[in-house]
Coordinates of C-alpha atoms in Angstrom, one line a residue:
Chain A
M9 CA -21.1 38.1 -19.7
T10 CA -17.3 38.0 -20.5
E11 CA -15.4 34.8 -20.5
Q12 CA -13.4 36.1 -17.5
A13 CA -16.7 36.6 -15.5
A14 CA -18.0 33.2 -16.4
K15 CA -14.9 31.6 -15.3
Y16 CA -15.0 33.5 -12.1
R17 CA -18.7 32.5 -11.5
L18 CA -17.9 28.8 -12.3
T19 CA -15.0 28.7 -10.0
S20 CA -16.9 30.4 -7.1
A21 CA -19.8 27.9 -7.6
I22 CA -17.5 24.9 -7.3
C23 CA -15.9 26.3 -4.3
V24 CA -19.2 26.9 -2.5
L25 CA -20.3 23.5 -3.6
L26 CA -17.3 21.8 -2.1
W27 CA -17.5 23.8 1.1
G28 CA -21.0 22.7 1.5
F29 CA -20.3 19.1 1.0
V30 CA -17.4 19.2 3.5
N31 CA -19.5 21.0 6.1
S32 CA -22.6 18.8 5.8
A33 CA -21.1 15.5 6.2
H34 CA -19.3 14.0 9.2
G35 CA -18.5 10.5 8.3
Q36 CA -15.5 8.5 9.4
M37 CA -14.1 6.7 6.4
G38 CA -12.3 3.6 7.7
V39 CA -14.3 2.5 10.8
Y40 CA -16.3 -0.2 9.3
M41 CA -17.2 -2.3 12.3
E42 CA -16.9 -1.8 16.1
T43 CA -15.5 -4.5 18.3
E44 CA -18.9 -5.1 20.0
D45 CA -20.6 -5.6 16.7
F46 CA -17.9 -8.0 15.5
L47 CA -18.1 -10.2 18.6
E48 CA -21.9 -10.3 18.3
T49 CA -21.6 -11.4 14.7
A50 CA -18.9 -14.0 15.8
F51 CA -20.8 -15.4 18.7
P52 CA -24.5 -14.8 18.1
D53 CA -25.7 -17.4 20.6
S54 CA -23.1 -17.4 23.4
E55 CA -21.1 -15.2 25.6
P56 CA -17.5 -15.7 24.7
E57 CA -14.6 -15.7 27.5
V58 CA -11.5 -13.7 27.0
S59 CA -8.3 -15.8 26.9
V60 CA -4.8 -15.1 26.4
I61 CA -1.9 -16.9 24.5
W62 CA 1.7 -16.1 25.4
I63 CA 4.1 -15.5 22.6
N64 CA 7.2 -17.5 23.5
N65 CA 10.3 -17.7 21.3
E66 CA 9.2 -20.6 19.1
R67 CA 5.8 -19.0 18.4
R68 CA 7.5 -15.6 17.7
E69 CA 9.8 -17.3 15.3
V70 CA 7.0 -18.8 13.2
M71 CA 4.9 -15.5 13.4
E72 CA 7.9 -13.4 12.2
E73 CA 8.5 -15.9 9.4
I74 CA 4.9 -15.3 8.2
L75 CA 4.9 -11.5 8.5
E76 CA 8.5 -11.0 7.4
H77 CA 9.1 -8.4 10.1
P78 CA 9.8 -8.5 13.9
V79 CA 6.9 -9.3 16.2
N80 CA 7.1 -7.8 19.7
A81 CA 3.8 -8.7 21.4
L82 CA 4.4 -10.8 24.5
R83 CA 0.8 -12.1 24.5
I84 CA -2.3 -11.8 22.5
S85 CA -5.9 -11.7 23.8
Y86 CA -8.8 -13.4 22.0
W87 CA -12.3 -14.6 22.6
V88 CA -13.4 -18.2 22.9
S89 CA -16.6 -20.0 23.1
G90 CA -16.9 -23.8 22.4
D91 CA -14.6 -24.4 19.3
T92 CA -15.0 -20.8 18.0
T93 CA -12.3 -18.3 18.6
A94 CA -12.3 -14.5 17.6
W95 CA -9.2 -12.4 17.2
I96 CA -8.6 -8.7 16.5
L97 CA -5.1 -7.9 15.4
D98 CA -3.6 -4.6 13.8
E99 CA -1.1 -5.1 10.9
I100 CA 0.4 -2.3 8.8
G101 CA -0.5 -2.4 5.1
K102 CA 1.4 0.4 3.5
D103 CA 2.2 2.8 6.3
K104 CA -0.9 2.7 8.6
P105 CA -2.5 -0.2 10.7
I106 CA -5.4 -2.1 9.4
T107 CA -7.5 -3.5 12.2
I108 CA -8.6 -7.0 11.2
G109 CA -11.0 -9.4 12.9
V110 CA -10.8 -13.1 12.3
V111 CA -13.2 -15.7 13.4
V112 CA -12.0 -19.4 13.5
Q113 CA -14.3 -22.3 13.9
G114 CA -12.4 -25.5 14.6
D115 CA -9.3 -25.1 12.3
A116 CA -10.8 -23.2 9.5
I117 CA -11.6 -19.4 9.0
K118 CA -15.4 -18.8 9.4
M119 CA -15.2 -15.0 9.0
I120 CA -12.7 -12.2 8.4
R121 CA -13.5 -8.5 8.5
V122 CA -11.7 -5.3 8.2
L123 CA -12.9 -3.3 11.2
V124 CA -10.8 -0.2 10.6
F125 CA -9.0 0.9 7.4
R126 CA -6.8 4.0 7.6
E127 CA -4.8 4.1 4.4
I128 CA -5.6 6.4 1.4
R129 CA -5.6 3.4 -1.0
G130 CA -6.2 -0.3 -1.0
W131 CA -9.8 -0.1 0.6
E132 CA -10.9 -3.0 -1.6
V133 CA -9.7 -5.5 0.8
R134 CA -12.6 -4.8 3.0
H135 CA -15.3 -6.0 0.7
P136 CA -16.7 -9.4 0.6
F137 CA -15.6 -10.0 -3.1
F138 CA -12.1 -10.2 -1.6
T139 CA -12.5 -11.4 2.0
D140 CA -14.7 -14.4 0.7
Q141 CA -11.5 -16.0 -0.6
F142 CA -10.4 -16.6 3.0
L143 CA -13.6 -18.5 4.2
N144 CA -12.9 -22.2 5.1
S145 CA -9.2 -21.8 4.6
Q146 CA -6.9 -23.7 6.8
L147 CA -3.2 -23.7 7.6
T148 CA -0.7 -26.0 5.9
R149 CA 2.9 -26.6 7.0
E150 CA 5.2 -27.5 4.0
E151 CA 8.8 -28.2 4.9
R152 CA 10.1 -26.0 2.1
Q153 CA 7.7 -23.1 2.3
G154 CA 6.7 -23.1 5.9
V155 CA 3.4 -22.1 7.3
G156 CA 0.7 -20.8 4.9
L157 CA -2.9 -20.9 3.8
D158 CA -4.2 -23.9 1.9
R159 CA -5.1 -21.7 -1.1
T160 CA -3.9 -18.9 -3.2
I161 CA -5.3 -15.5 -2.3
D162 CA -5.6 -13.4 -5.6
N163 CA -4.0 -10.0 -5.4
I164 CA -5.6 -6.6 -6.1
T165 CA -3.6 -4.2 -8.2
G166 CA -2.9 -1.1 -6.0
A167 CA -3.7 -2.9 -2.8
T168 CA -0.9 -5.4 -2.7
L169 CA 0.3 -4.3 0.8
S170 CA -3.3 -4.4 2.2
V171 CA -3.7 -7.9 0.7
N172 CA -0.5 -9.1 2.3
A173 CA -1.7 -7.8 5.6
L174 CA -4.9 -9.7 5.6
R175 CA -3.2 -12.8 4.3
G176 CA -0.4 -12.5 7.1
V177 CA -2.9 -11.9 9.9
S178 CA -5.1 -14.8 8.7
E179 CA -2.1 -17.2 8.8
I180 CA -1.1 -15.9 12.2
V181 CA -4.6 -16.5 13.7
L182 CA -4.8 -20.0 12.3
F183 CA -1.3 -20.8 13.6
L184 CA -2.2 -19.4 17.1
V185 CA -5.5 -21.4 17.2
Q186 CA -3.4 -24.5 16.7
E187 CA -1.0 -23.5 19.3
S188 CA -3.7 -22.7 21.7
K189 CA -4.8 -26.3 21.6
T190 CA -1.4 -27.8 22.5
Chain B
M11 CA 19.1 -34.5 92.4
H12 CA 17.2 -37.4 91.0
R13 CA 14.3 -34.8 90.6
A14 CA 16.6 -32.5 88.8
L15 CA 17.7 -35.3 86.4
L16 CA 14.0 -36.1 85.7
L17 CA 13.2 -32.5 85.0
L18 CA 16.2 -32.2 82.5
P19 CA 14.5 -34.0 79.5
L20 CA 11.4 -32.0 80.0
G21 CA 13.4 -28.7 80.0
I22 CA 15.3 -30.0 76.8
G23 CA 12.0 -30.8 75.2
C24 CA 10.5 -27.4 75.9
L25 CA 13.5 -25.8 74.7
S26 CA 13.3 -27.9 71.4
F27 CA 9.7 -27.1 71.0
G28 CA 10.5 -23.4 71.3
V29 CA 13.2 -23.7 68.7
V30 CA 10.9 -25.6 66.3
A31 CA 8.1 -23.2 66.8
Q32 CA 10.5 -20.4 66.1
E33 CA 11.7 -22.1 63.0
A34 CA 8.2 -22.7 61.7
A35 CA 7.4 -19.1 62.3
S36 CA 10.5 -18.3 60.3
V37 CA 9.6 -20.6 57.4
E38 CA 6.1 -19.2 57.3
E39 CA 7.6 -15.6 57.1
I40 CA 9.8 -16.6 54.2
I41 CA 7.0 -18.2 52.4
Q42 CA 4.8 -15.0 52.9
Q43 CA 7.8 -12.9 51.6
Q44 CA 8.1 -15.1 48.6
Q45 CA 4.4 -15.0 47.9
E46 CA 4.6 -11.2 48.0
Q47 CA 7.4 -11.2 45.6
I48 CA 5.6 -13.6 43.3
N49 CA 2.6 -11.3 43.4
A50 CA 4.8 -8.3 42.6
L51 CA 6.5 -10.0 39.7
Q52 CA 3.0 -11.2 38.4
E53 CA 1.9 -7.5 38.5
Q54 CA 5.0 -6.5 36.7
I55 CA 4.4 -9.0 34.0
E56 CA 0.8 -8.1 33.6
A57 CA 1.8 -4.4 33.4
T58 CA 4.6 -5.2 30.9
A59 CA 2.2 -7.3 28.8
E60 CA -0.5 -4.6 28.9
F61 CA 2.1 -2.1 27.7
L62 CA 3.4 -4.2 24.9
E63 CA -0.1 -4.8 23.7
I64 CA -0.4 -1.1 23.3
G65 CA -3.5 0.3 24.9
G66 CA -3.9 -2.9 26.8
S67 CA -7.0 -3.6 24.7
S68 CA -8.1 -6.7 22.8
V69 CA -6.4 -5.4 19.7
T70 CA -2.9 -6.6 19.4
Q71 CA -0.5 -4.6 17.2
L72 CA 1.9 -7.1 15.5
N73 CA 4.5 -4.6 14.4
R74 CA 5.0 -2.4 17.4
N75 CA 8.4 -1.1 16.6
Q76 CA 7.3 0.0 13.1
L77 CA 4.5 1.9 14.8
Q78 CA 6.5 3.5 17.3
E79 CA 8.9 4.7 14.6
R80 CA 6.1 6.1 12.6
S81 CA 4.4 7.6 15.5
I82 CA 6.8 10.2 16.7
G83 CA 4.4 11.1 19.4
S84 CA 1.6 11.7 17.2
Q85 CA -0.4 10.3 14.2
T86 CA 2.3 10.9 11.8
S87 CA 3.7 8.1 9.5
I88 CA 6.8 7.9 7.2
G89 CA 7.3 5.6 4.3
G90 CA 9.1 5.6 1.0
Y91 CA 10.5 3.8 -2.0
G92 CA 13.4 4.0 -4.4
E93 CA 15.0 2.4 -7.4
I94 CA 18.4 2.2 -9.1
H95 CA 18.8 1.3 -12.7
Y96 CA 21.7 0.2 -14.9
N97 CA 21.0 0.5 -18.7
N98 CA 23.1 -1.1 -21.3
L99 CA 21.4 -0.4 -24.7
D100 CA 23.1 -0.7 -28.1
A101 CA 21.6 1.7 -30.7
K102 CA 22.1 1.3 -34.4
D103 CA 24.2 4.4 -34.3
P104 CA 26.9 3.6 -31.6
T105 CA 26.9 7.3 -30.6
K106 CA 23.4 6.8 -29.4
D107 CA 24.4 3.9 -27.0
T108 CA 23.2 4.1 -23.6
D109 CA 25.6 2.9 -20.8
K110 CA 24.6 4.5 -17.5
I111 CA 23.7 3.8 -14.0
D112 CA 21.2 6.1 -12.1
F113 CA 19.5 6.2 -8.9
H114 CA 16.4 7.1 -10.6
R115 CA 14.0 7.8 -7.7
F116 CA 14.4 8.3 -4.0
V117 CA 11.0 9.1 -2.4
L118 CA 9.7 9.7 1.1
F119 CA 6.1 9.6 2.1
F120 CA 4.9 11.7 5.0
A121 CA 1.4 11.3 6.2
H122 CA -0.6 12.6 9.2
E123 CA -4.0 11.9 10.8
F124 CA -5.4 15.0 12.2
N125 CA -8.5 13.0 13.4
D126 CA -10.6 10.1 12.2
R127 CA -12.1 12.4 9.6
V128 CA -9.3 14.5 8.2
S129 CA -5.7 13.3 7.1
F130 CA -2.9 14.5 5.0
F131 CA -0.6 12.6 2.6
S132 CA 2.5 13.8 0.7
E133 CA 5.3 12.4 -1.4
L134 CA 8.6 14.1 -1.7
E135 CA 11.0 12.8 -4.5
V136 CA 14.5 13.3 -5.5
E137 CA 15.1 12.3 -9.1
H138 CA 18.3 11.1 -10.6
S139 CA 20.1 11.5 -7.3
L140 CA 21.4 15.0 -7.8
A141 CA 19.4 18.2 -8.1
G142 CA 20.3 21.7 -9.0
E143 CA 21.1 24.1 -11.6
G144 CA 22.8 22.1 -14.4
K145 CA 22.4 18.8 -12.6
P146 CA 20.4 16.0 -14.0
G147 CA 17.9 15.6 -11.2
E148 CA 15.0 17.4 -9.7
V149 CA 13.4 17.6 -6.2
E150 CA 9.6 17.3 -6.6
I151 CA 6.5 17.4 -4.5
E152 CA 4.4 14.7 -6.3
Q153 CA 1.6 14.6 -3.8
A154 CA 0.5 16.8 -1.0
F155 CA -3.2 16.8 -0.3
V156 CA -5.7 16.8 2.7
Q157 CA -8.4 14.2 2.7
V158 CA -11.7 14.8 4.4
N159 CA -13.9 11.7 4.9
L160 CA -17.6 12.6 4.1
S161 CA -18.9 9.2 4.8
N162 CA -17.7 5.5 4.9
E163 CA -17.9 5.6 1.0
I164 CA -17.1 9.2 -0.1
A165 CA -14.2 11.5 0.6
I166 CA -12.9 14.7 -0.9
Q167 CA -9.2 15.5 -1.5
G168 CA -7.9 19.0 -1.9
G169 CA -4.3 20.0 -2.8
L170 CA -1.7 18.5 -5.1
F171 CA -2.7 15.0 -6.1
V172 CA -1.8 12.3 -8.7
L173 CA -4.6 11.9 -11.3
P174 CA -6.7 8.7 -11.3
V175 CA -5.5 7.5 -14.8
G176 CA -3.7 4.5 -15.9
I177 CA -2.1 1.7 -13.8
I178 CA 1.1 3.1 -12.4
N179 CA 0.2 6.7 -12.0
E180 CA -1.3 6.2 -8.6
T181 CA 0.5 3.0 -7.7
H182 CA 4.0 3.6 -9.0
E183 CA 6.1 1.9 -6.2
P184 CA 8.6 -0.1 -8.2
T185 CA 8.0 -3.3 -6.3
T186 CA 4.5 -3.4 -7.7
F187 CA 5.4 -3.7 -11.5
Y188 CA 7.7 -5.8 -13.6
G189 CA 10.4 -4.4 -15.6
V190 CA 13.4 -2.1 -14.6
E191 CA 11.9 0.8 -16.4
R192 CA 8.1 1.7 -16.3
N193 CA 6.2 1.0 -19.5
A194 CA 6.5 3.6 -22.3
I195 CA 2.8 4.3 -22.8
E196 CA 2.4 5.6 -19.3
S197 CA 5.2 8.1 -20.1
A198 CA 4.5 9.5 -23.6
I199 CA 0.8 9.2 -23.7
V200 CA -0.3 9.3 -20.0
P201 CA 2.6 11.3 -18.6
A202 CA 3.1 9.5 -15.4
T203 CA 3.9 10.5 -12.8
W204 CA 1.2 13.1 -13.4
W205 CA 0.0 15.4 -10.6
E206 CA -2.2 18.4 -10.6
G207 CA -3.5 20.9 -8.1
G208 CA -7.3 21.0 -7.4
A209 CA -9.8 18.9 -5.7
Q210 CA -11.4 15.5 -6.3
F211 CA -14.2 13.4 -4.8
V212 CA -13.3 9.6 -4.3
G213 CA -15.9 7.1 -3.7
N214 CA -16.4 3.4 -3.4
S215 CA -19.2 0.9 -2.8
A216 CA -19.4 -2.7 -1.5
S217 CA -20.1 -3.8 -5.1
G218 CA -16.5 -3.2 -5.9
L219 CA -17.4 -0.1 -7.9
S220 CA -15.3 3.0 -7.2
W221 CA -15.2 6.4 -8.9
N222 CA -13.2 9.7 -8.9
A223 CA -14.2 13.1 -10.1
G224 CA -11.6 15.8 -10.0
F225 CA -11.4 19.5 -11.1
H226 CA -7.7 20.6 -11.4
S227 CA -5.0 22.5 -13.1
G228 CA -4.3 21.7 -16.7
L229 CA -1.4 21.2 -19.1
E230 CA 0.6 23.9 -20.8
M231 CA 1.8 22.1 -23.9
Y232 CA 4.3 23.6 -26.4
T233 CA 2.8 24.4 -29.7
T234 CA 6.1 25.2 -31.4
G235 CA 9.7 23.8 -31.2
S236 CA 11.1 20.4 -30.9
N237 CA 8.7 19.4 -28.0
A238 CA 5.6 20.7 -29.8
F239 CA 2.4 18.8 -28.7
R240 CA 4.4 16.3 -26.5
V241 CA 2.0 15.7 -23.6
R242 CA 4.8 14.9 -21.3
K243 CA 6.4 18.2 -21.7
G244 CA 3.2 19.9 -20.9
R245 CA 3.2 19.0 -17.3
Q246 CA 3.4 22.1 -15.1
K247 CA 3.9 20.1 -12.0
V248 CA 2.0 22.6 -10.0
A249 CA 5.1 24.9 -9.8
N250 CA 3.8 28.5 -10.3
A251 CA 1.5 26.9 -12.9
V252 CA -0.5 28.9 -15.3
A253 CA -4.1 28.4 -14.3
K254 CA -6.2 30.2 -16.9
D255 CA -7.7 27.0 -18.1
F256 CA -8.6 24.0 -16.0
A257 CA -9.2 20.3 -16.6
F258 CA -11.7 17.7 -15.4
T259 CA -10.8 14.0 -14.8
G260 CA -13.3 11.3 -14.1
R261 CA -12.7 7.6 -13.5
L262 CA -14.8 4.5 -13.0
R263 CA -13.2 1.4 -11.6
Y264 CA -14.7 -2.1 -11.0
T265 CA -12.8 -4.7 -8.9
G266 CA -15.9 -6.6 -7.6
M267 CA -15.0 -9.9 -9.5
Q268 CA -12.2 -12.1 -8.0
G269 CA -9.0 -11.5 -9.8
L270 CA -10.3 -8.8 -12.1
D271 CA -9.5 -5.0 -12.0
V272 CA -11.0 -2.9 -14.9
A273 CA -11.0 0.9 -15.1
A274 CA -11.7 3.8 -17.5
T275 CA -10.7 7.4 -17.3
W276 CA -12.0 10.3 -19.2
Q277 CA -10.4 13.7 -19.1
Y278 CA -11.2 17.1 -20.6
Q279 CA -8.5 19.8 -21.0
S280 CA -10.3 23.0 -21.8
D281 CA -7.1 24.4 -23.3
P282 CA -4.0 22.1 -23.1
S283 CA -1.6 25.0 -23.9
N284 CA -3.1 27.4 -21.4
K285 CA -3.0 30.0 -24.2
S286 CA -5.8 31.0 -26.4
G287 CA -5.6 31.5 -30.2
D288 CA -2.5 29.3 -30.6
G289 CA -4.1 26.7 -32.7
L290 CA -4.4 24.2 -29.8
D291 CA -7.9 24.6 -28.5
D292 CA -9.0 21.5 -26.3
G293 CA -8.2 17.9 -25.7
I294 CA -9.9 14.8 -24.4
L295 CA -7.9 11.8 -23.0
I296 CA -9.5 8.4 -22.8
E297 CA -7.8 5.6 -21.0
A298 CA -8.9 2.1 -20.2
H299 CA -7.2 -0.8 -18.6
A300 CA -7.7 -4.3 -17.3
I301 CA -5.8 -6.6 -15.0
Y302 CA -6.7 -10.2 -14.6
T303 CA -5.1 -12.3 -12.0
S304 CA -5.5 -16.1 -11.7
G305 CA -3.3 -17.7 -9.1
P306 CA 0.4 -17.1 -10.3
F307 CA -0.8 -15.8 -13.7
Q308 CA -1.5 -12.1 -14.5
L309 CA -2.4 -10.4 -17.7
R310 CA -2.3 -6.6 -17.9
A311 CA -3.6 -4.6 -20.9
L312 CA -3.8 -0.8 -21.2
Y313 CA -5.0 1.6 -23.9
A314 CA -4.6 5.5 -23.8
G315 CA -5.5 7.9 -26.5
W316 CA -5.6 11.8 -26.9
E317 CA -7.8 13.6 -29.3
F318 CA -6.8 17.3 -29.7
S319 CA -8.5 20.0 -31.7
G320 CA -7.1 23.2 -33.3
S321 CA -5.8 24.1 -36.6
V322 CA -2.0 24.0 -35.6
V323 CA -2.1 20.6 -33.9
E324 CA -4.1 19.2 -36.7
A325 CA -1.7 20.6 -39.3
A326 CA 1.2 19.1 -37.4
N327 CA -0.6 15.6 -37.4
A328 CA -0.3 15.5 -33.7
D329 CA -4.1 15.7 -33.0
S330 CA -4.4 12.0 -32.3
Q331 CA -1.9 10.3 -30.0
S332 CA -2.3 6.9 -28.6
G333 CA -0.6 3.7 -27.5
F334 CA -1.3 0.4 -25.8
Y335 CA 0.5 -2.4 -24.2
I336 CA 0.0 -6.0 -23.1
E337 CA 2.0 -7.7 -20.4
P338 CA 1.6 -11.3 -19.4
S339 CA 3.5 -12.4 -16.3
W340 CA 4.0 -15.5 -14.0
R341 CA 4.9 -15.5 -10.4
I342 CA 6.7 -18.8 -10.2
N343 CA 6.9 -18.7 -6.5
E344 CA 7.3 -16.3 -3.6
R345 CA 10.8 -15.1 -4.8
W346 CA 10.6 -15.3 -8.6
G347 CA 8.5 -13.8 -11.2
V348 CA 8.8 -13.5 -15.0
F349 CA 7.1 -11.2 -17.6
A350 CA 6.9 -10.1 -21.2
R351 CA 5.6 -6.8 -22.6
I352 CA 4.6 -5.6 -26.0
E353 CA 4.1 -1.9 -26.6
D354 CA 3.0 0.3 -29.3
V355 CA 3.3 4.0 -29.0
D356 CA 2.1 6.6 -31.4
G357 CA 2.9 10.0 -30.0
A358 CA 3.5 13.6 -31.1
I359 CA 6.9 13.3 -32.7
S360 CA 9.3 10.7 -34.1
S361 CA 10.8 9.9 -30.7
D362 CA 7.4 9.0 -29.4
K363 CA 6.4 6.6 -32.2
F364 CA 7.8 3.1 -31.7
E365 CA 7.1 -0.5 -30.9
E366 CA 8.9 -2.1 -28.0
F367 CA 9.4 -5.6 -26.6
R368 CA 10.6 -6.4 -23.2
T369 CA 11.0 -9.5 -21.1
G370 CA 12.7 -10.3 -17.8
L371 CA 12.5 -11.5 -14.4
S372 CA 12.2 -10.1 -10.9
Y373 CA 13.7 -11.7 -7.7
Y374 CA 12.0 -10.7 -4.5
A375 CA 14.4 -10.8 -1.6
H376 CA 11.5 -9.6 0.5
P377 CA 7.9 -8.7 -0.7
N378 CA 9.2 -5.0 -0.5
A379 CA 12.7 -5.3 -1.9
V380 CA 13.2 -6.6 -5.5
F381 CA 16.1 -7.2 -7.9
K382 CA 15.2 -7.0 -11.6
F383 CA 16.6 -7.9 -14.9
D384 CA 15.1 -7.5 -18.4
I385 CA 16.1 -7.3 -22.1
A386 CA 14.6 -4.7 -24.4
N387 CA 14.2 -4.1 -28.0
R388 CA 12.7 -1.0 -29.6
N389 CA 12.0 -0.1 -33.2
Y390 CA 11.0 3.3 -34.1
D391 CA 8.3 4.0 -36.8
V392 CA 10.0 6.8 -38.7
V393 CA 12.8 5.5 -40.8
S394 CA 15.2 8.3 -40.2
K395 CA 14.8 7.8 -36.5
A396 CA 15.0 4.1 -36.8
K397 CA 18.3 4.2 -38.6
V398 CA 20.1 5.7 -35.7
S399 CA 18.0 5.0 -32.4
D400 CA 16.6 1.5 -32.7
F401 CA 18.1 -0.4 -29.9
N402 CA 18.7 -3.7 -28.2
G403 CA 20.0 -4.2 -24.7
F404 CA 19.4 -5.1 -21.1
N405 CA 18.7 -3.4 -17.7
I406 CA 19.4 -4.2 -14.2
G407 CA 17.6 -2.7 -11.3
M408 CA 17.0 -2.8 -7.5
A409 CA 14.0 -1.4 -5.9
Y410 CA 12.4 -1.1 -2.6
Q411 CA 9.5 0.3 -0.6
F412 CA 8.7 0.4 3.0

């Protein structure tokens, strides 16, 4: 067999293999948890009620300071049962929205999950080795630095914007939980 | 008459009652009208709120304007980054001084989601501000690939993609690294930004382990002349590229421990010159890096090395090319960060053999907009080169991404 023929066969075999892979699989990279599953995990023993918090100018100002971009939502829906609330928010990482679910018990984060991840890179933020950093975190208000988490969240190289999105959403949720009690 | 007088109050009373009854009916009507107006306004508020929540679902999108801009009636998104540099470098030979200002990169991303399974991503770049014959810059397509998701963990990318090697090749937005200029290893040894045409599998797992395996076009390195065996000059950029001989790249990356990111890449070039019988037979690249972050402190370290085989490349003493850098940094607060970087490059020719030290700071006006300053010192290994080209100086830059 000549070198040319060997290359042709190798290339053909690789193409057939790739074609087979593409056609045999039908996954949806990015949808990691449906809303129903998230709520069942958040409220295993109770049926939550849907509630709404209106975003007035004062709240919007704080939210925009946290996210460092304009916020236009007029109100935000969430689920509540006892002292536990669950929130699902979309925030853009690099250029596509990441759907993030946050559960707060009292004033601390009990669970944070990436429900849908649509970016090409930065998927690491969905894994427990990253999201575990948020567990039991609470909000602090420092006069000089404004609203923030009570701890440092370690960055992941190549996923900085996704990390920022999760950090921003967790701060927004903790802030709104406090506001919902006033 | 007396009777008439007696009936008068009664008549007045009846008349008054009629007026009062009429007024009461009028008030009731007004209240009903107002209630209807309140109901209508309530409905309008509800409808507006539903609209602003987009989809009226339980998911609230926090940056609606950004989404509307990116949507353009479909699933198409736009992003980008750019950087401008001012270099003021004093060489040993003053004729080799560098005093220039350059809008080094202006980049636009275009992405499109065909559906939940298939998406497209691209990166279009104008380098050095002005492109064309005799001009300093170039217009380049650095990425243009279709990704098909095979499962939650595995996808395949086909088209023109950046290779999974090094730290900045895939993530080269200038707000993500310190220093006005990129590090020199990932220029001379790993020729970032380095893209090829072909296909690659990408996978990840909940343990934090991810992998890439790609089959793609190869280098076309010179084997003669002043740029002989320089890897960077061998990039074909998928522009009518010679595709007689292909290459394979595989990478393993682990990010499963908080604050740690380690990765290793192995690449095989079946013929780095894409020309048989020229004394450059094949090449293997090994790259490994680690990034450790603890609070505001970060340490980056990278090593990359080539081993080429062939009589001519060995005779030219360019068969082994390598380099490393170490970069500690400290993010003082949300706005300020400082760093230092030591590099050692041992490339193909005297221009690619040097040690460099760089230190500086970054001011983040916004997480995606940064101003940079650094001072740099480079010492070449080859004495004749060092006598004229060793330099000291400073650089100022501005960079953004969105």
